[in-house]
Amino acid sequence: MAEQNDTSGRTGTRTGAGTGAGTGAGAGTGPAAAGRTEPEPAEESRVPTVIVDDVHVVYRVWGAGPKGNAAAALRRIVRRERRPKVTEVHAVRGVSFTAYRGEAIGLIGSNGSGKSTLLRTIAGLLPPERGKVYTNGQPSLLGVNAALMNDLTGERNVILGGLAMGMTREQIRERYPQIVEFSGINDKGDFINMPMRTYSSGMSARLRFSIAAAKDHDVLMIDEALATGDKKFQRRSEARIRALREQAGTVFLVSHNNRSIRQTCDRVLWLESGELVMDGPTEQVLKAYEEETGR
């Protein structure tokens, strides 16, 4: 992974709009947020796993734009004007940070703030318009809408999902009982041997998380997967995230549930309108977020 400056902002720096790269500690782009400074671990013990350097992501929507009315259409014809055919949505604006091995990082913000887009960019599913993303290891993105095949049974999907993550058939066979037990799919019947189309949305999400959590990941990104399922499953999921951290992985968690963030994350990134508003220790960032939004 290319060598980069540390822009992690572990001191809880709150950044101003449009500051671009260097939103973390020492960047000098915004006033420091109130609160104590968390001491930095020894530099040699911190291994970067993800570096996001001044990343911008732009969606282009073809054929979009205001339709107007008949009079507006006639005016365009007379003036020979062309309606704009491309609308640009600047989903992520100059976000920079560094994630380290052993961290669990929560991403918070209102709907449409760019959280899921940022994860998809880190995973390599969306190319940045500008800026760079460096990863040490293979990022794995888990979302509630992660694709499984609805016409296949849960058992077959466990096998296919494990193979897609790079597990061997032997590893899948060894971990299969734990995957099924963790998901709770069979708590009310033999659902693991039934097609996925017969599952509720909560059952499907639990199985997806259970498959992904069966492997030790270098970088695991979880997008709202803990928003589904009962409290018992959420507690199991939070415990598994803590275990992944202890196994030297890095976990990103997108959630609107502040309790889950508090239980599982030691650092939080707060995004709004595609910009990094604040990056720091969990309690410090959540307190500022709750004061700002009233949540």
Tab-separated table of C-alpha atoms in Angstrom:
chain	number	residue	atom	x	y	z
A	1	MET	CA	0.000	0.000	0.000
A	2	ALA	CA	1.388	3.412	-0.932
A	3	GLU	CA	2.779	5.476	1.937
A	4	GLN	CA	0.487	8.323	2.967
A	5	ASN	CA	0.332	10.918	5.722
A	6	ASP	CA	-1.887	10.112	8.687
A	7	THR	CA	-5.207	11.963	8.275
A	8	SER	CA	-7.174	9.914	10.768
A	9	GLY	CA	-8.198	12.852	12.983
A	10	ARG	CA	-8.209	10.824	16.213
A	11	THR	CA	-8.359	14.041	18.236
A	12	GLY	CA	-11.963	14.548	17.230
A	13	THR	CA	-11.394	17.360	14.765
A	14	ARG	CA	-14.556	18.909	13.415
A	15	THR	CA	-14.007	20.041	9.840
A	16	GLY	CA	-15.489	22.907	7.890
A	17	ALA	CA	-17.314	22.570	4.569
A	18	GLY	CA	-15.234	21.893	1.502
A	19	THR	CA	-11.905	21.512	3.261
A	20	GLY	CA	-10.931	18.498	1.152
A	21	ALA	CA	-7.914	16.467	2.149
A	22	GLY	CA	-6.459	16.631	5.617
A	23	THR	CA	-9.645	16.706	7.617
A	24	GLY	CA	-8.036	14.878	10.517
A	25	ALA	CA	-5.801	15.956	13.320
A	26	GLY	CA	-2.983	18.248	12.460
A	27	ALA	CA	-4.432	19.181	9.057
A	28	GLY	CA	-5.224	22.732	10.132
A	29	THR	CA	-8.453	22.915	8.141
A	30	GLY	CA	-10.992	23.490	10.897
A	31	PRO	CA	-11.391	24.303	14.556
A	32	ALA	CA	-10.845	21.502	17.023
A	33	ALA	CA	-14.008	20.139	18.555
A	34	ALA	CA	-14.474	20.481	22.288
A	35	GLY	CA	-13.502	17.489	24.403
A	36	ARG	CA	-10.445	15.695	25.600
A	37	THR	CA	-7.822	14.432	23.204
A	38	GLU	CA	-7.424	10.668	23.020
A	39	PRO	CA	-3.731	9.684	23.331
A	40	GLU	CA	-2.186	8.249	20.180
A	41	PRO	CA	-0.912	4.654	20.289
A	42	ALA	CA	2.733	4.065	19.453
A	43	GLU	CA	3.135	4.721	15.724
A	44	GLU	CA	4.978	1.455	15.044
A	45	SER	CA	2.056	-0.547	16.461
A	46	ARG	CA	-0.538	1.021	14.129
A	47	VAL	CA	-0.940	-0.671	10.757
A	48	PRO	CA	-2.968	1.284	8.173
A	49	THR	CA	-5.568	-0.791	6.348
A	50	VAL	CA	-7.473	1.916	4.447
A	51	ILE	CA	-6.311	5.369	3.341
A	52	VAL	CA	-8.892	7.663	1.761
A	53	ASP	CA	-7.188	10.712	0.267
A	54	ASP	CA	-9.360	13.673	-0.841
A	55	VAL	CA	-11.977	11.437	-2.451
A	56	HIS	CA	-14.812	12.869	-4.531
A	57	VAL	CA	-17.577	10.687	-5.977
A	58	VAL	CA	-19.955	12.044	-8.608
A	59	TYR	CA	-23.050	10.290	-9.965
A	60	ARG	CA	-24.177	11.248	-13.447
A	61	VAL	CA	-27.865	10.803	-14.247
A	62	TRP	CA	-28.491	10.793	-17.987
A	63	GLY	CA	-31.683	12.293	-19.354
A	64	ALA	CA	-32.561	13.889	-16.020
A	65	GLY	CA	-33.639	17.445	-15.388
A	66	PRO	CA	-36.807	19.482	-14.986
A	67	LYS	CA	-39.492	18.599	-17.492
A	68	GLY	CA	-41.160	21.999	-17.415
A	69	ASN	CA	-44.425	22.626	-19.232
A	70	ALA	CA	-45.704	23.106	-22.782
A	71	ALA	CA	-44.775	26.782	-22.835
A	72	ALA	CA	-41.232	26.016	-21.728
A	73	ALA	CA	-40.955	23.312	-24.380
A	74	LEU	CA	-42.155	25.722	-27.085
A	75	ARG	CA	-39.659	28.331	-25.915
A	76	ARG	CA	-36.807	25.826	-26.195
A	77	ILE	CA	-37.928	24.912	-29.722
A	78	VAL	CA	-38.109	28.539	-30.841
A	79	ARG	CA	-34.754	29.390	-29.298
A	80	ARG	CA	-33.275	26.060	-30.384
A	81	GLU	CA	-32.205	25.354	-26.823
A	82	ARG	CA	-31.276	21.899	-25.690
A	83	ARG	CA	-32.422	20.614	-22.346
A	84	PRO	CA	-29.472	19.449	-20.227
A	85	LYS	CA	-29.228	15.685	-20.573
A	86	VAL	CA	-26.916	15.010	-17.654
A	87	THR	CA	-27.466	15.819	-13.993
A	88	GLU	CA	-24.482	15.466	-11.669
A	89	VAL	CA	-24.852	14.459	-8.024
A	90	HIS	CA	-21.744	15.156	-5.946
A	91	ALA	CA	-22.235	12.351	-3.396
A	92	VAL	CA	-18.840	12.479	-1.638
A	93	ARG	CA	-16.846	15.700	-1.365
A	94	GLY	CA	-13.157	15.678	-0.476
A	95	VAL	CA	-13.205	13.025	2.259
A	96	SER	CA	-9.865	12.015	3.790
A	97	PHE	CA	-9.028	9.659	6.659
A	98	THR	CA	-6.832	6.703	7.599
A	99	ALA	CA	-8.190	3.507	9.174
A	100	TYR	CA	-5.985	1.158	11.186
A	101	ARG	CA	-5.966	-2.543	11.900
A	102	GLY	CA	-8.018	-3.403	14.965
A	103	GLU	CA	-10.371	-0.424	14.660
A	104	ALA	CA	-14.148	-0.519	14.425
A	105	ILE	CA	-15.313	2.676	12.753
A	106	GLY	CA	-18.914	3.845	12.689
A	107	LEU	CA	-20.293	5.994	9.886
A	108	ILE	CA	-23.181	8.267	10.858
A	109	GLY	CA	-25.170	11.002	9.171
A	110	SER	CA	-28.592	11.718	7.771
A	111	ASN	CA	-30.049	9.827	4.820
A	112	GLY	CA	-28.266	10.746	1.618
A	113	SER	CA	-25.138	11.985	3.385
A	114	GLY	CA	-22.830	9.688	1.380
A	115	LYS	CA	-22.145	6.907	3.883
A	116	SER	CA	-23.041	3.957	1.640
A	117	THR	CA	-21.410	5.601	-1.370
A	118	LEU	CA	-18.174	5.980	0.580
A	119	LEU	CA	-18.185	2.296	1.543
A	120	ARG	CA	-18.846	1.235	-2.045
A	121	THR	CA	-15.912	3.372	-3.150
A	122	ILE	CA	-13.596	1.777	-0.575
A	123	ALA	CA	-14.774	-1.647	-1.748
A	124	GLY	CA	-13.835	-0.755	-5.326
A	125	LEU	CA	-17.421	-0.832	-6.612
A	126	LEU	CA	-17.513	2.890	-7.449
A	127	PRO	CA	-14.607	4.796	-9.022
A	128	PRO	CA	-13.776	8.143	-7.409
A	129	GLU	CA	-14.020	11.239	-9.589
A	130	ARG	CA	-10.944	12.615	-7.851
A	131	GLY	CA	-8.687	11.435	-5.068
A	132	LYS	CA	-7.334	8.005	-4.183
A	133	VAL	CA	-8.266	5.008	-2.036
A	134	TYR	CA	-5.508	2.701	-0.789
A	135	THR	CA	-6.275	-0.607	0.937
A	136	ASN	CA	-4.063	-3.125	2.677
A	137	GLY	CA	-5.958	-6.380	2.112
A	138	GLN	CA	-9.242	-7.162	0.398
A	139	PRO	CA	-12.252	-5.073	1.515
A	140	SER	CA	-15.554	-6.962	1.819
A	141	LEU	CA	-18.839	-5.067	1.672
A	142	LEU	CA	-21.879	-6.515	3.429
A	143	GLY	CA	-25.221	-4.779	2.947
A	144	VAL	CA	-28.837	-5.660	3.537
A	145	ASN	CA	-29.238	-5.755	-0.240
A	146	ALA	CA	-26.223	-7.973	-0.845
A	147	ALA	CA	-27.174	-10.342	-3.609
A	148	LEU	CA	-28.102	-13.924	-2.830
A	149	MET	CA	-30.067	-16.155	-5.180
A	150	ASN	CA	-33.710	-16.265	-4.126
A	151	ASP	CA	-34.508	-19.478	-5.993
A	152	LEU	CA	-31.811	-21.435	-4.165
A	153	THR	CA	-32.083	-22.782	-0.638
A	154	GLY	CA	-30.355	-21.143	2.279
A	155	GLU	CA	-27.911	-24.042	2.350
A	156	ARG	CA	-26.852	-23.510	-1.265
A	157	ASN	CA	-26.532	-19.782	-0.678
A	158	VAL	CA	-24.235	-20.406	2.285
A	159	ILE	CA	-21.979	-22.449	0.008
A	160	LEU	CA	-22.044	-19.915	-2.829
A	161	GLY	CA	-21.503	-16.989	-0.460
A	162	GLY	CA	-18.548	-18.707	1.170
A	163	LEU	CA	-16.970	-19.508	-2.187
A	164	ALA	CA	-17.479	-15.913	-3.330
A	165	MET	CA	-15.537	-14.716	-0.274
A	166	GLY	CA	-12.630	-17.027	-1.132
A	167	MET	CA	-13.320	-19.804	1.377
A	168	THR	CA	-12.599	-23.396	0.381
A	169	ARG	CA	-15.352	-26.031	0.351
A	170	GLU	CA	-13.694	-27.667	3.350
A	171	GLN	CA	-13.751	-24.399	5.298
A	172	ILE	CA	-17.422	-23.920	4.412
A	173	ARG	CA	-18.284	-27.437	5.586
A	174	GLU	CA	-16.456	-26.835	8.867
A	175	ARG	CA	-18.204	-23.516	9.521
A	176	TYR	CA	-21.625	-24.377	8.115
A	177	PRO	CA	-23.180	-25.430	11.480
A	178	GLN	CA	-21.952	-22.207	13.116
A	179	ILE	CA	-23.317	-20.086	10.243
A	180	VAL	CA	-26.768	-21.634	10.520
A	181	GLU	CA	-26.820	-21.436	14.314
A	182	PHE	CA	-25.603	-17.826	14.328
A	183	SER	CA	-28.277	-16.736	11.837
A	184	GLY	CA	-31.123	-18.307	13.819
A	185	ILE	CA	-32.746	-19.318	10.508
A	186	ASN	CA	-33.881	-22.667	11.897
A	187	ASP	CA	-35.283	-21.351	15.167
A	188	LYS	CA	-38.844	-21.676	13.830
A	189	GLY	CA	-38.490	-24.473	11.325
A	190	ASP	CA	-36.180	-26.040	8.758
A	191	PHE	CA	-35.860	-22.831	6.735
A	192	ILE	CA	-32.227	-23.411	5.776
A	193	ASN	CA	-33.429	-26.059	3.306
A	194	MET	CA	-36.104	-23.813	1.814
A	195	PRO	CA	-35.704	-21.293	-1.046
A	196	MET	CA	-34.590	-17.811	-0.033
A	197	ARG	CA	-37.752	-16.338	-1.583
A	198	THR	CA	-39.705	-17.817	1.341
A	199	TYR	CA	-37.623	-15.815	3.857
A	200	SER	CA	-38.652	-12.563	5.461
A	201	SER	CA	-36.370	-9.568	4.907
A	202	GLY	CA	-35.045	-9.986	8.452
A	203	MET	CA	-34.217	-13.670	7.923
A	204	SER	CA	-32.411	-12.879	4.670
A	205	ALA	CA	-30.374	-10.121	6.297
A	206	ARG	CA	-29.412	-12.372	9.221
A	207	LEU	CA	-28.220	-15.092	6.857
A	208	ARG	CA	-26.175	-12.592	4.816
A	209	PHE	CA	-24.474	-11.277	7.922
A	210	SER	CA	-23.828	-14.795	9.218
A	211	ILE	CA	-22.156	-15.817	5.958
A	212	ALA	CA	-19.959	-12.721	5.887
A	213	ALA	CA	-19.055	-13.007	9.577
A	214	ALA	CA	-17.900	-16.608	9.144
A	215	LYS	CA	-14.659	-15.404	7.585
A	216	ASP	CA	-11.912	-13.342	9.164
A	217	HIS	CA	-11.709	-10.210	7.018
A	218	ASP	CA	-8.903	-7.743	6.476
A	219	VAL	CA	-11.522	-5.001	6.056
A	220	LEU	CA	-15.231	-5.696	6.616
A	221	MET	CA	-17.777	-3.014	5.769
A	222	ILE	CA	-21.300	-3.446	7.109
A	223	ASP	CA	-24.071	-1.288	5.683
A	224	GLU	CA	-27.170	-1.244	7.905
A	225	ALA	CA	-27.043	-5.026	8.384
A	226	LEU	CA	-27.581	-4.659	12.143
A	227	ALA	CA	-30.789	-2.685	11.620
A	228	THR	CA	-32.647	-5.934	10.992
A	229	GLY	CA	-33.301	-8.832	13.294
A	230	ASP	CA	-34.309	-8.986	16.919
A	231	LYS	CA	-32.255	-7.735	19.843
A	232	LYS	CA	-30.821	-11.193	20.475
A	233	PHE	CA	-29.356	-11.322	16.968
A	234	GLN	CA	-28.104	-7.744	17.236
A	235	ARG	CA	-26.213	-8.643	20.412
A	236	ARG	CA	-24.653	-11.660	18.673
A	237	SER	CA	-23.693	-9.456	15.719
A	238	GLU	CA	-22.097	-6.839	17.946
A	239	ALA	CA	-20.100	-9.535	19.730
A	240	ARG	CA	-18.909	-10.882	16.377
A	241	ILE	CA	-17.769	-7.412	15.275
A	242	ARG	CA	-15.738	-7.094	18.472
A	243	ALA	CA	-14.188	-10.504	17.767
A	244	LEU	CA	-13.253	-9.440	14.230
A	245	ARG	CA	-11.479	-6.419	15.669
A	246	GLU	CA	-9.507	-8.609	18.058
A	247	GLN	CA	-8.434	-10.771	15.118
A	248	ALA	CA	-6.611	-7.755	13.665
A	249	GLY	CA	-9.275	-6.788	11.141
A	250	THR	CA	-10.838	-3.391	10.484
A	251	VAL	CA	-14.615	-2.998	10.598
A	252	PHE	CA	-16.730	-0.170	9.166
A	253	LEU	CA	-20.345	0.010	10.334
A	254	VAL	CA	-23.041	2.216	8.805
A	255	SER	CA	-25.992	2.527	11.147
A	256	HIS	CA	-28.705	4.938	12.274
A	257	ASN	CA	-28.772	3.132	15.617
A	258	ASN	CA	-26.489	5.092	17.918
A	259	ARG	CA	-26.650	2.358	20.531
A	260	SER	CA	-25.111	-0.142	18.091
A	261	ILE	CA	-22.407	2.374	17.237
A	262	ARG	CA	-21.618	2.891	20.921
A	263	GLN	CA	-21.527	-0.855	21.598
A	264	THR	CA	-19.266	-1.796	18.689
A	265	CYS	CA	-17.160	1.174	17.543
A	266	ASP	CA	-14.238	3.043	19.056
A	267	ARG	CA	-14.163	5.727	16.374
A	268	VAL	CA	-16.844	7.529	14.339
A	269	LEU	CA	-16.919	9.421	11.040
A	270	TRP	CA	-19.799	11.883	10.709
A	271	LEU	CA	-20.807	12.702	7.132
A	272	GLU	CA	-23.306	15.290	5.922
A	273	SER	CA	-23.963	16.256	2.292
A	274	GLY	CA	-20.973	14.163	1.278
A	275	GLU	CA	-18.528	16.026	3.508
A	276	LEU	CA	-16.649	14.779	6.564
A	277	VAL	CA	-17.990	16.890	9.420
A	278	MET	CA	-16.174	15.205	12.296
A	279	ASP	CA	-13.803	12.295	12.927
A	280	GLY	CA	-12.892	11.154	16.413
A	281	PRO	CA	-13.656	8.960	19.441
A	282	THR	CA	-17.147	7.467	19.454
A	283	GLU	CA	-18.673	9.249	22.423
A	284	GLN	CA	-17.269	12.623	21.465
A	285	VAL	CA	-18.605	12.503	17.888
A	286	LEU	CA	-21.970	11.001	18.835
A	287	LYS	CA	-22.487	13.676	21.484
A	288	ALA	CA	-21.878	16.418	18.906
A	289	TYR	CA	-24.105	14.645	16.371
A	290	GLU	CA	-26.965	14.228	18.852
A	291	GLU	CA	-26.719	17.864	19.933
A	292	GLU	CA	-26.829	18.974	16.302
A	293	THR	CA	-29.658	16.721	15.136
A	294	GLY	CA	-31.645	16.183	18.359
A	295	ARG	CA	-31.475	12.414	17.910
